[in-house]
Tab-separated table of C-alpha atoms in Angstrom:
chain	number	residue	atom	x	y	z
A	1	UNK	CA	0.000	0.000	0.000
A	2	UNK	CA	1.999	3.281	-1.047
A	3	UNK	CA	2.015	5.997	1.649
A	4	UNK	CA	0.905	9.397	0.665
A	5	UNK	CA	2.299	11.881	3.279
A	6	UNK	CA	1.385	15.994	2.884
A	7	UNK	CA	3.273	18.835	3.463
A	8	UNK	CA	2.800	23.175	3.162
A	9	UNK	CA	0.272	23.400	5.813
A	10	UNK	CA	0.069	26.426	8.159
A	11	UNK	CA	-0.947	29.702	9.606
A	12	UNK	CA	-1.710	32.802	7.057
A	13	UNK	CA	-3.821	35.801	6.886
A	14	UNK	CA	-6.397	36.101	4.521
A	15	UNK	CA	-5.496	36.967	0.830
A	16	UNK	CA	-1.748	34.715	1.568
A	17	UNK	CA	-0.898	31.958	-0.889
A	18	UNK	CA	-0.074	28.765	0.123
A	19	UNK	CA	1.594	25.397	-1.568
A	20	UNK	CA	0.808	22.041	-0.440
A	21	UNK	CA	2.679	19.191	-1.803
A	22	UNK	CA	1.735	14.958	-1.779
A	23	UNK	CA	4.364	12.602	-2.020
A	24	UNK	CA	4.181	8.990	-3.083
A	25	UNK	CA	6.575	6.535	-0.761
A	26	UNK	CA	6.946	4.211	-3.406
A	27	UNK	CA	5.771	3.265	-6.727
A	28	UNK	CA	4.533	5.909	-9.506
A	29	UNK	CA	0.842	7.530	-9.862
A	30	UNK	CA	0.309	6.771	-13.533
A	31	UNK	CA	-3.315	5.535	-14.447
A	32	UNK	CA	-4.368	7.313	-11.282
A	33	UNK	CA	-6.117	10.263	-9.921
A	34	UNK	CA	-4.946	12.635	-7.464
A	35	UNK	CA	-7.020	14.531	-5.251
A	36	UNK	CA	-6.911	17.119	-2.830
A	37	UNK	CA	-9.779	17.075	-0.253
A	38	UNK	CA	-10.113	18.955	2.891
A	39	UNK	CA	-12.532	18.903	6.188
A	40	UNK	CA	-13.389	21.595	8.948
A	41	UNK	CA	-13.647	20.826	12.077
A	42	UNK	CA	-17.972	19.671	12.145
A	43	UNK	CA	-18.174	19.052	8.581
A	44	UNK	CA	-17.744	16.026	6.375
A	45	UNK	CA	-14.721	15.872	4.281
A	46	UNK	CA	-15.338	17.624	0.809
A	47	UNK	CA	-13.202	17.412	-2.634
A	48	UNK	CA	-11.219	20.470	-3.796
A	49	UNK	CA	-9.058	19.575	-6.338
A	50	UNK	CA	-8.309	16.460	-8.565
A	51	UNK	CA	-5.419	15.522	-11.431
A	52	UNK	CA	-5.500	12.785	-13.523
A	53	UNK	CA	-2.268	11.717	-13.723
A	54	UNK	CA	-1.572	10.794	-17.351
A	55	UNK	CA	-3.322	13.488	-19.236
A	56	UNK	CA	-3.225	16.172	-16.911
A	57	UNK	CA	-6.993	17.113	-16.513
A	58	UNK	CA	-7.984	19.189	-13.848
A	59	UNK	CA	-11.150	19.235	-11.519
A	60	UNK	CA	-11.753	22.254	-9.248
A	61	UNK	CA	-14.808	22.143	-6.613
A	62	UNK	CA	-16.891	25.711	-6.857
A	63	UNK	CA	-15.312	26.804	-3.856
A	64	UNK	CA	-12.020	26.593	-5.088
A	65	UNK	CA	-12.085	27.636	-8.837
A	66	UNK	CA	-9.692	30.119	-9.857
A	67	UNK	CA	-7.822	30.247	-6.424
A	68	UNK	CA	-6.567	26.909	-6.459
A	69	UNK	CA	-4.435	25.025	-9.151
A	70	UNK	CA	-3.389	21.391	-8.818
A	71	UNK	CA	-0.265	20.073	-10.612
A	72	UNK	CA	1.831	16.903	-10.653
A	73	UNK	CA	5.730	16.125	-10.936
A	74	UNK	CA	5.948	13.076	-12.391
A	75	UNK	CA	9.752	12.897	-11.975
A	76	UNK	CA	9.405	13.886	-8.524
A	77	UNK	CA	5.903	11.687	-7.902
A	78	UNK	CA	4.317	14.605	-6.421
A	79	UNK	CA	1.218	16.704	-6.623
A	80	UNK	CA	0.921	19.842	-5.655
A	81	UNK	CA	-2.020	22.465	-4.748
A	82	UNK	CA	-0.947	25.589	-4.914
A	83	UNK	CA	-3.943	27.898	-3.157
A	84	UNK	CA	-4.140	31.631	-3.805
A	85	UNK	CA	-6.327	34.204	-2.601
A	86	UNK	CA	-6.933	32.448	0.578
A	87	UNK	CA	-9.770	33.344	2.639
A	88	UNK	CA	-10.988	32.264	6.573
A	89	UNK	CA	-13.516	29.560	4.948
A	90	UNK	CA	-10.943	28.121	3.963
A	91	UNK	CA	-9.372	26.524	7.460
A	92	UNK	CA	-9.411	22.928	7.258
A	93	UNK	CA	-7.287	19.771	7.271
A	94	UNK	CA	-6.161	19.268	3.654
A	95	UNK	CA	-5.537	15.520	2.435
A	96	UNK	CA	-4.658	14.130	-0.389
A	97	UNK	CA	-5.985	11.255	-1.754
A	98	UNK	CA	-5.182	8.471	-4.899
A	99	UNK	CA	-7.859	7.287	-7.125
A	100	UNK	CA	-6.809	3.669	-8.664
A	101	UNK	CA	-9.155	3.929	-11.729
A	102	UNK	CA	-11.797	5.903	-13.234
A	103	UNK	CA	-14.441	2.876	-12.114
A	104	UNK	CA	-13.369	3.483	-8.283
A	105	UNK	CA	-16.486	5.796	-8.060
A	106	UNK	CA	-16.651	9.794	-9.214
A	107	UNK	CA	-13.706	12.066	-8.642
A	108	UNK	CA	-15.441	14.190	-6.252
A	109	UNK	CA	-16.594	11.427	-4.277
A	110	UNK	CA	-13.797	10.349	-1.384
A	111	UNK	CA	-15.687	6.880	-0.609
A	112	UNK	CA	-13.368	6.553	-4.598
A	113	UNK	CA	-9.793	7.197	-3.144
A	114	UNK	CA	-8.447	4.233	-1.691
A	115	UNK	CA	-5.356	5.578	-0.370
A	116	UNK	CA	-4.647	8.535	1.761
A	117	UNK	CA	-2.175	10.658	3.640
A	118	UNK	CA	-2.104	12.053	6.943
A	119	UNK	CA	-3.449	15.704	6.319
A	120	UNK	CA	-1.733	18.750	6.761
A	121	UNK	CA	-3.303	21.574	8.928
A	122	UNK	CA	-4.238	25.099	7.360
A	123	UNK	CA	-5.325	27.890	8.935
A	124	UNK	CA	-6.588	31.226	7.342
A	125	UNK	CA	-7.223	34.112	10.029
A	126	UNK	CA	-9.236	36.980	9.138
């Protein structure tokens, strides 16, 4: 079972960027999807971001669209989500996730991610 394990969580004020990064222990992403989801503290864990690995397709959740980008290194086996813009709704635990194949389930959906790192805290104050 690879190991996904986040990183570029923290503390910034409103209207800071942030960049998280996802790194793979072992083994490579290709035929997968990538995603980036994050939960608040009382609230069910909700999909940001998602990359499919070989073609490079983007998905954005509403919330996120045109503040957030996702991106991969495929040399490094790493995704990225860089967040712009960042505003107090914001604040959650951000994890990122690995689809196996498009017929795990939909790409917003995190019941279709099958692997999962740790989350990495961020925190927007106002």
């Amino acid at each position: 079972q690879v190991q996904l394990v986040e990183s570029g969580g923290g503390l910034v004020q409103a209207g800071a960027s942030l960049r998280l990064s996802c790194a793979a222990s072992e083994g490579t992403f290709s035929r997968n999807t990538m995603g980036w989801f994050r939960q608040a503290p009382g609230k069910e864990r909700e999909f940001a971001a998602a990359i499919t690995w070989s073609s490079g397709r983007t998905y954005y959740a509403d919330s996120v669209k045109g503040r957030f980008t996702i991106s991969r290194d495929g040399a490094e086996n790493t995704v990225y989500l860089q967040m712009n813009s960042l505003k107090p709704e914001d604040t959650a635990v951000y994890y990122c996730a690995r689809r196996l194949t498009i017929f795990s389930g939909n790409i917003d959906s995190p019941a279709a991610y099958s692997s999962w790192g740790q989350g990495t805290q961020v925190t927007v104050s106002s």
